[in-house]
PDB file of C-alpha atoms in Angstrom:
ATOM      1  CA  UNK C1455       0.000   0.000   0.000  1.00 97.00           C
ATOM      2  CA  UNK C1456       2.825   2.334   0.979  1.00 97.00           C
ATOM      3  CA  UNK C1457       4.506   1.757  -2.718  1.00 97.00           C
ATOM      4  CA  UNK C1458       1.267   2.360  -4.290  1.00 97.00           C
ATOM      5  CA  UNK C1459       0.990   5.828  -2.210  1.00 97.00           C
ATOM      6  CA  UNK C1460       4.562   6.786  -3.138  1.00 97.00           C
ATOM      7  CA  UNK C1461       3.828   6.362  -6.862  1.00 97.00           C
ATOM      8  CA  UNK C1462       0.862   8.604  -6.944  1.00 97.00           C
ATOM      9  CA  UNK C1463       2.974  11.088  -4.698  1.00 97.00           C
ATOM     10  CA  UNK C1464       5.679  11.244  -7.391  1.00 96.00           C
ATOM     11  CA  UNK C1465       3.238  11.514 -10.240  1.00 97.00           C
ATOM     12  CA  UNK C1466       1.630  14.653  -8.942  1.00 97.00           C
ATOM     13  CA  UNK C1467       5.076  16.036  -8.215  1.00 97.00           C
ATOM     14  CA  UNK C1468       6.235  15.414 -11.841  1.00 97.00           C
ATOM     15  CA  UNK C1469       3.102  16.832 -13.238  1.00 97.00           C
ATOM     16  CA  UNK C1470       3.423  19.875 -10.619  1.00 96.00           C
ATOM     17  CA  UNK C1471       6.691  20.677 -11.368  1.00 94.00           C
ATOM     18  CA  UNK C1472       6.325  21.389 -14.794  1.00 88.00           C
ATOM     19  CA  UNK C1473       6.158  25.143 -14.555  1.00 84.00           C
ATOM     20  CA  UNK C1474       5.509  27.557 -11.667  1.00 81.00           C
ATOM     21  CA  UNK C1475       4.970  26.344  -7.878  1.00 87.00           C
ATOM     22  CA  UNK C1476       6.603  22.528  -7.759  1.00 89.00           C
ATOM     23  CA  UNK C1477       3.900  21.752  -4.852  1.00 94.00           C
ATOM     24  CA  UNK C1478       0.498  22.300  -6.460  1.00 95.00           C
ATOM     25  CA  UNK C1479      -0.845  21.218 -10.468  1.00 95.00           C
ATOM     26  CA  UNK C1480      -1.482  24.744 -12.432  1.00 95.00           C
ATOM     27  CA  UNK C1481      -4.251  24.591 -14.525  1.00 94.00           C
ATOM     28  CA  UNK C1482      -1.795  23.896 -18.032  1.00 95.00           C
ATOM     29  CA  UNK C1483      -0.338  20.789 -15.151  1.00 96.00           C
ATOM     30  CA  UNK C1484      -3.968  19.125 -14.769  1.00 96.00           C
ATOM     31  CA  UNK C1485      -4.530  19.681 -18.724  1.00 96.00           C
ATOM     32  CA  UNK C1486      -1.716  17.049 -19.053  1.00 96.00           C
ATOM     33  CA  UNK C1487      -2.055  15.189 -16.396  1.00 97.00           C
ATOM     34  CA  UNK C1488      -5.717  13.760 -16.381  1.00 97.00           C
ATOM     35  CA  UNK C1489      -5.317  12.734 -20.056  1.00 97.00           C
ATOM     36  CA  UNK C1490      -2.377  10.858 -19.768  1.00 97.00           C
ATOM     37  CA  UNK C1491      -2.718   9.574 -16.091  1.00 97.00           C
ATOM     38  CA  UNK C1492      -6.559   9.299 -15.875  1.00 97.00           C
ATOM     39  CA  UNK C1493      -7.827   8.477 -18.895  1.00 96.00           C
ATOM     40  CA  UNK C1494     -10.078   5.606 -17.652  1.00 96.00           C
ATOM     41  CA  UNK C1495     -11.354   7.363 -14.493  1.00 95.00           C
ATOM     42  CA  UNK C1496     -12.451  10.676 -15.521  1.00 95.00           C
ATOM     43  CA  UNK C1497     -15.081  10.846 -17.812  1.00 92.00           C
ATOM     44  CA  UNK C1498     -14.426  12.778 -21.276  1.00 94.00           C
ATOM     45  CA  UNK C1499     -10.556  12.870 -19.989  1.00 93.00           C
ATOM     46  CA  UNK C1500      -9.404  14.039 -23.801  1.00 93.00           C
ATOM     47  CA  UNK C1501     -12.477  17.101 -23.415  1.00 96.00           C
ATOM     48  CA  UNK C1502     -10.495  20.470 -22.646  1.00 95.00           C
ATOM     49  CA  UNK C1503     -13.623  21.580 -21.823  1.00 96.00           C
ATOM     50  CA  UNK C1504     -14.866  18.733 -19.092  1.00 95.00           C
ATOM     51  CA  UNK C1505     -11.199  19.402 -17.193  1.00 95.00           C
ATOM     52  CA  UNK C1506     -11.727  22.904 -17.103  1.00 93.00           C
ATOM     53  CA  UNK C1507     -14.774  22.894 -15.209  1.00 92.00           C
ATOM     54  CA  UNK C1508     -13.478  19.678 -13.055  1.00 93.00           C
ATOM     55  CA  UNK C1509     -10.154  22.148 -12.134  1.00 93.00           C
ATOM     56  CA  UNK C1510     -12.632  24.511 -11.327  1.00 91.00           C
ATOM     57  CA  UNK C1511     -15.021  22.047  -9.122  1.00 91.00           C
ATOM     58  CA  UNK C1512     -12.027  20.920  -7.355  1.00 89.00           C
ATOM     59  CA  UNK C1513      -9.997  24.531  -6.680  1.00 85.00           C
ATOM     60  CA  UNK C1514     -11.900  25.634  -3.398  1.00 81.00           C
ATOM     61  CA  UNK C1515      -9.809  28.465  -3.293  1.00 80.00           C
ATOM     62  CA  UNK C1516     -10.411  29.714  -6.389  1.00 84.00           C
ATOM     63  CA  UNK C1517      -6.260  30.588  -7.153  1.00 86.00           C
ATOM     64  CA  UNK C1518      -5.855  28.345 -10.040  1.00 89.00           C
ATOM     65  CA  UNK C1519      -3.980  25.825  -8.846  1.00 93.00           C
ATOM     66  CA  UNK C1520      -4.267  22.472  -7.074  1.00 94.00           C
ATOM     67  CA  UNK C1521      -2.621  21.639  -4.006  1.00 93.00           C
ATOM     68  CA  UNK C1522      -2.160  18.115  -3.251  1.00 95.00           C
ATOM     69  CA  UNK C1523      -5.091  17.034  -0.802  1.00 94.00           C
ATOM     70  CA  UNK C1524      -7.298  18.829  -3.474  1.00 93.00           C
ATOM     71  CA  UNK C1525      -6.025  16.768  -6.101  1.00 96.00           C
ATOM     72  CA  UNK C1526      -6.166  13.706  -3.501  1.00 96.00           C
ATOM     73  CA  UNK C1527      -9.990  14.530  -2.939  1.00 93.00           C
ATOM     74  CA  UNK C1528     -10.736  14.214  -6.865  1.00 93.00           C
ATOM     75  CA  UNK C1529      -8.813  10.831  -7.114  1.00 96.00           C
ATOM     76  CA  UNK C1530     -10.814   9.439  -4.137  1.00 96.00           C
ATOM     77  CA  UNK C1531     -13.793   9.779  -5.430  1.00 94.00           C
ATOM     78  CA  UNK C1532     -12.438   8.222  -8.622  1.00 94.00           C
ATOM     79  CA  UNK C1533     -11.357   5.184  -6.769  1.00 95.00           C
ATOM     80  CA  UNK C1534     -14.728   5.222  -4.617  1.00 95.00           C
ATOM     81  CA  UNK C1535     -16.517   5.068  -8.064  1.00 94.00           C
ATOM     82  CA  UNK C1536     -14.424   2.598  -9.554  1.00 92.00           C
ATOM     83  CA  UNK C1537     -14.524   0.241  -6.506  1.00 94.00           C
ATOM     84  CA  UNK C1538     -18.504   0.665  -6.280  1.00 94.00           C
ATOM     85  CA  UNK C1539     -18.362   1.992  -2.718  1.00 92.00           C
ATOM     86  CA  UNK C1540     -21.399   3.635  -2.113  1.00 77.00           C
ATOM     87  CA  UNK C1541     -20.588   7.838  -2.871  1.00 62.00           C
TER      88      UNK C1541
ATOM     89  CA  UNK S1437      -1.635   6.263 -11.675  1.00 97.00           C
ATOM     90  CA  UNK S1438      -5.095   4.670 -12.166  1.00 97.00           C
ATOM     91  CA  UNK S1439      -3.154   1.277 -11.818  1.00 97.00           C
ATOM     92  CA  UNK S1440      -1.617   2.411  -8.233  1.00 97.00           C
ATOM     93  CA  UNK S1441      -5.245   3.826  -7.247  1.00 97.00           C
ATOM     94  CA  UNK S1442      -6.653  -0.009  -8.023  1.00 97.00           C
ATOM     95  CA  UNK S1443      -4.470  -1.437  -5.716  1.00 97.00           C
ATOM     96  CA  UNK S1444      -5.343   0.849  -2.848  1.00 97.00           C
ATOM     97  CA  UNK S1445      -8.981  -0.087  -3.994  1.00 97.00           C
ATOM     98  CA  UNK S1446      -8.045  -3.559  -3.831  1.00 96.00           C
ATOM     99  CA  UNK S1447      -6.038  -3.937  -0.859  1.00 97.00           C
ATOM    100  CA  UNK S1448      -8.861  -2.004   0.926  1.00 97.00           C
ATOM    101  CA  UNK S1449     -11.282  -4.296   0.439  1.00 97.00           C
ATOM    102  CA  UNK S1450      -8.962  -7.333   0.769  1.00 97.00           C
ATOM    103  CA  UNK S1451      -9.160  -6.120   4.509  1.00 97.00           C
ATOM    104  CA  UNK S1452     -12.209  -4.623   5.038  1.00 96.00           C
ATOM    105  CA  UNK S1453     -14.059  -7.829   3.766  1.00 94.00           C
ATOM    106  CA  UNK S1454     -12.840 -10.113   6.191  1.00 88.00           C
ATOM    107  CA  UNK S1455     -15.865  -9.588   8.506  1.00 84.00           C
ATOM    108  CA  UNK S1456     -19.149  -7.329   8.889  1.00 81.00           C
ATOM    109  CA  UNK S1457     -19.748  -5.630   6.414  1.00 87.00           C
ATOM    110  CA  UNK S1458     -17.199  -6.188   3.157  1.00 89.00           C
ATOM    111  CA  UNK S1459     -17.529  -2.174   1.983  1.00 94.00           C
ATOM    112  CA  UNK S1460     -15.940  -0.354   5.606  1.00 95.00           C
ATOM    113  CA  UNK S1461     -13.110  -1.551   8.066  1.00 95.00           C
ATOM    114  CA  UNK S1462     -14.081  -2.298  10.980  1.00 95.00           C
ATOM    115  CA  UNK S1463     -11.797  -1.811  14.249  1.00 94.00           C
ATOM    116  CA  UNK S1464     -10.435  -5.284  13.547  1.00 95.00           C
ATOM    117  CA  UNK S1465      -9.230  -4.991  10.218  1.00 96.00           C
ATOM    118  CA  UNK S1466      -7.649  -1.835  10.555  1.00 96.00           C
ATOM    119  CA  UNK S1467      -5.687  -3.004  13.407  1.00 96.00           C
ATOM    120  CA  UNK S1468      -5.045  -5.769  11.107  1.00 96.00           C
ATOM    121  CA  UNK S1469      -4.336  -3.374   7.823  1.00 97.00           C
ATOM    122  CA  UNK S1470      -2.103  -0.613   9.745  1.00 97.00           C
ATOM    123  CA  UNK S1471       0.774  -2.700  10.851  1.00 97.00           C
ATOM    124  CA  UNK S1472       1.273  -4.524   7.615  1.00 97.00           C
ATOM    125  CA  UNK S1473       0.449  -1.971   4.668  1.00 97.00           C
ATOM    126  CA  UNK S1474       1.222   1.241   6.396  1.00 97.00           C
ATOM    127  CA  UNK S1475       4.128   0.129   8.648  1.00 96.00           C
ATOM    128  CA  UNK S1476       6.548   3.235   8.041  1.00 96.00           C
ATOM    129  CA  UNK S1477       3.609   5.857   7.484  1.00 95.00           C
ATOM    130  CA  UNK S1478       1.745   5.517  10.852  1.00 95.00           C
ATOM    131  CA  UNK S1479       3.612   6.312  13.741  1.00 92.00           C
ATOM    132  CA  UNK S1480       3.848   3.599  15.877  1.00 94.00           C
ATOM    133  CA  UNK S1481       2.344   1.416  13.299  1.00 93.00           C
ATOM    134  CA  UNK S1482       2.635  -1.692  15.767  1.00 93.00           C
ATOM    135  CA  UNK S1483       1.040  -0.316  19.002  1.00 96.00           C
ATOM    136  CA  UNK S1484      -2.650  -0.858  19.260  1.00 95.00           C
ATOM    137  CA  UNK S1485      -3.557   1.864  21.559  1.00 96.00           C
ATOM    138  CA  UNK S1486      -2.332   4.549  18.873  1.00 95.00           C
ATOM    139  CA  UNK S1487      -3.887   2.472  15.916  1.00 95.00           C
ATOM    140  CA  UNK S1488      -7.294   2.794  18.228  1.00 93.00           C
ATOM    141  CA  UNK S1489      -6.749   6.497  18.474  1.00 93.00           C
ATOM    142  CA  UNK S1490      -5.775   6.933  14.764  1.00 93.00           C
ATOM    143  CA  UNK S1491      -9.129   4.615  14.070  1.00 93.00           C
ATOM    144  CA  UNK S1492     -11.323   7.031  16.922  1.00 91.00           C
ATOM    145  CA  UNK S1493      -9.530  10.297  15.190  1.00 91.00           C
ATOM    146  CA  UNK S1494     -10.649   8.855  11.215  1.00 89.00           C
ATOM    147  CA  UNK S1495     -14.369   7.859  12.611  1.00 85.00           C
ATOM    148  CA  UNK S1496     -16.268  10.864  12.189  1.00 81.00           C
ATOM    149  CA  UNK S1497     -19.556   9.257  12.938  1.00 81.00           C
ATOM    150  CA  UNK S1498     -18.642   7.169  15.589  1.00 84.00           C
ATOM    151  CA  UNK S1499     -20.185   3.800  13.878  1.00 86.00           C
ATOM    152  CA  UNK S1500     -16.726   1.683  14.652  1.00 89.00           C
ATOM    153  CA  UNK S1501     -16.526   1.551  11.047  1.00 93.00           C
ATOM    154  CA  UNK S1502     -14.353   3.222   8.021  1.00 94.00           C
ATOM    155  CA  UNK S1503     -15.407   3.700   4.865  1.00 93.00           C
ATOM    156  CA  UNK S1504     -13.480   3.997   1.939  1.00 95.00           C
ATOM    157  CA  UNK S1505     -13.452   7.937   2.021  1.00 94.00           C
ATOM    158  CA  UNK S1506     -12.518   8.034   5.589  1.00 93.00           C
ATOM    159  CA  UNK S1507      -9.380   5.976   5.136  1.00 96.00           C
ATOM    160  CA  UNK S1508      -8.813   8.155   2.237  1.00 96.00           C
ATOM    161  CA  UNK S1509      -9.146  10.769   4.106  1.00 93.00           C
ATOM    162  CA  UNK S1510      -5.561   8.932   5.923  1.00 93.00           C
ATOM    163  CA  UNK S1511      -3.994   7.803   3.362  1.00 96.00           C
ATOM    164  CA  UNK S1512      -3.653  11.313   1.526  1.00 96.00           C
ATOM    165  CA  UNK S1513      -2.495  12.851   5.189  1.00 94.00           C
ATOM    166  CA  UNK S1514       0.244  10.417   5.031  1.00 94.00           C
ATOM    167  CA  UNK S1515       1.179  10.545   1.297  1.00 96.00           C
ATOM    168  CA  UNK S1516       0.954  14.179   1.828  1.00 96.00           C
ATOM    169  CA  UNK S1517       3.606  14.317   4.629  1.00 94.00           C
ATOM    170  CA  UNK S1518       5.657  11.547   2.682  1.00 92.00           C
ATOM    171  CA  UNK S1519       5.729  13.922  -0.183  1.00 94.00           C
ATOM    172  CA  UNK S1520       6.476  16.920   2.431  1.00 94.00           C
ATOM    173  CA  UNK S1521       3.907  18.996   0.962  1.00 92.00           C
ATOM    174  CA  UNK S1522       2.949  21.810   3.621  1.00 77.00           C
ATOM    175  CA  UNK S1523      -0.135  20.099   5.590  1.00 62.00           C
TER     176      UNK S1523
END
């Protein structure tokens, strides 16, 4: 479990530091990250359009960028729906 | 990453359906799950009276059970001090 957590750890920070803060996903960071990482999981992944307004449902804050336990909520409720727990 | 979120699925309900109900831990399996999946994450991993307050702590309605989101809700406090993001 604690190798599974470390991978998804490092994939956020690759993804994060592609340009500006190294800690959180800008919004160009999630554009290439749920294509290529969660293509499966989030519905109409390739749809510029559908990751805009998930960014937006997910940045609480409203700054534009994604810190990590935001990013952590979206992929929990990913796994929730793909392991049919009930939401 | 969807592959490393399937096997926290996975190993999450390898645990949680070893008695009651097969969709939430109950106090058993996580005393059962912390000490061998999350043995360098938890502090003090192997003592039962902190692995009862970690469980009391995660319980937000008090049933004696975890759902999936609620251990989540640990897993991505630990991956986020692994990956020494600021809490």
């Amino acid at each position: 479990m604690e190798s599974a957590i470390c991978v998804l750890v490092s994939q956020f920070k690759a993804y994060a530091g592609s340009d500006g803060s190294s800690d959180t996903l800008s919004r160009e960071e999630f554009h290439r990250l749920v294509p290529a990482e969660l293509p499966n999981f989030v519905k109409n992944a390739a749809d510029p359009a559908a990751i805009d307004q998930l960014m937006s449902s997910l940045d609480k804050n409203s700054d534009g960028e994604l810190n990590f336990l935001e990013f952590w909520q979206l992929i929990g409720h990913l796994a929730s729906k793909h392991g049919g727990f009930s939401q």
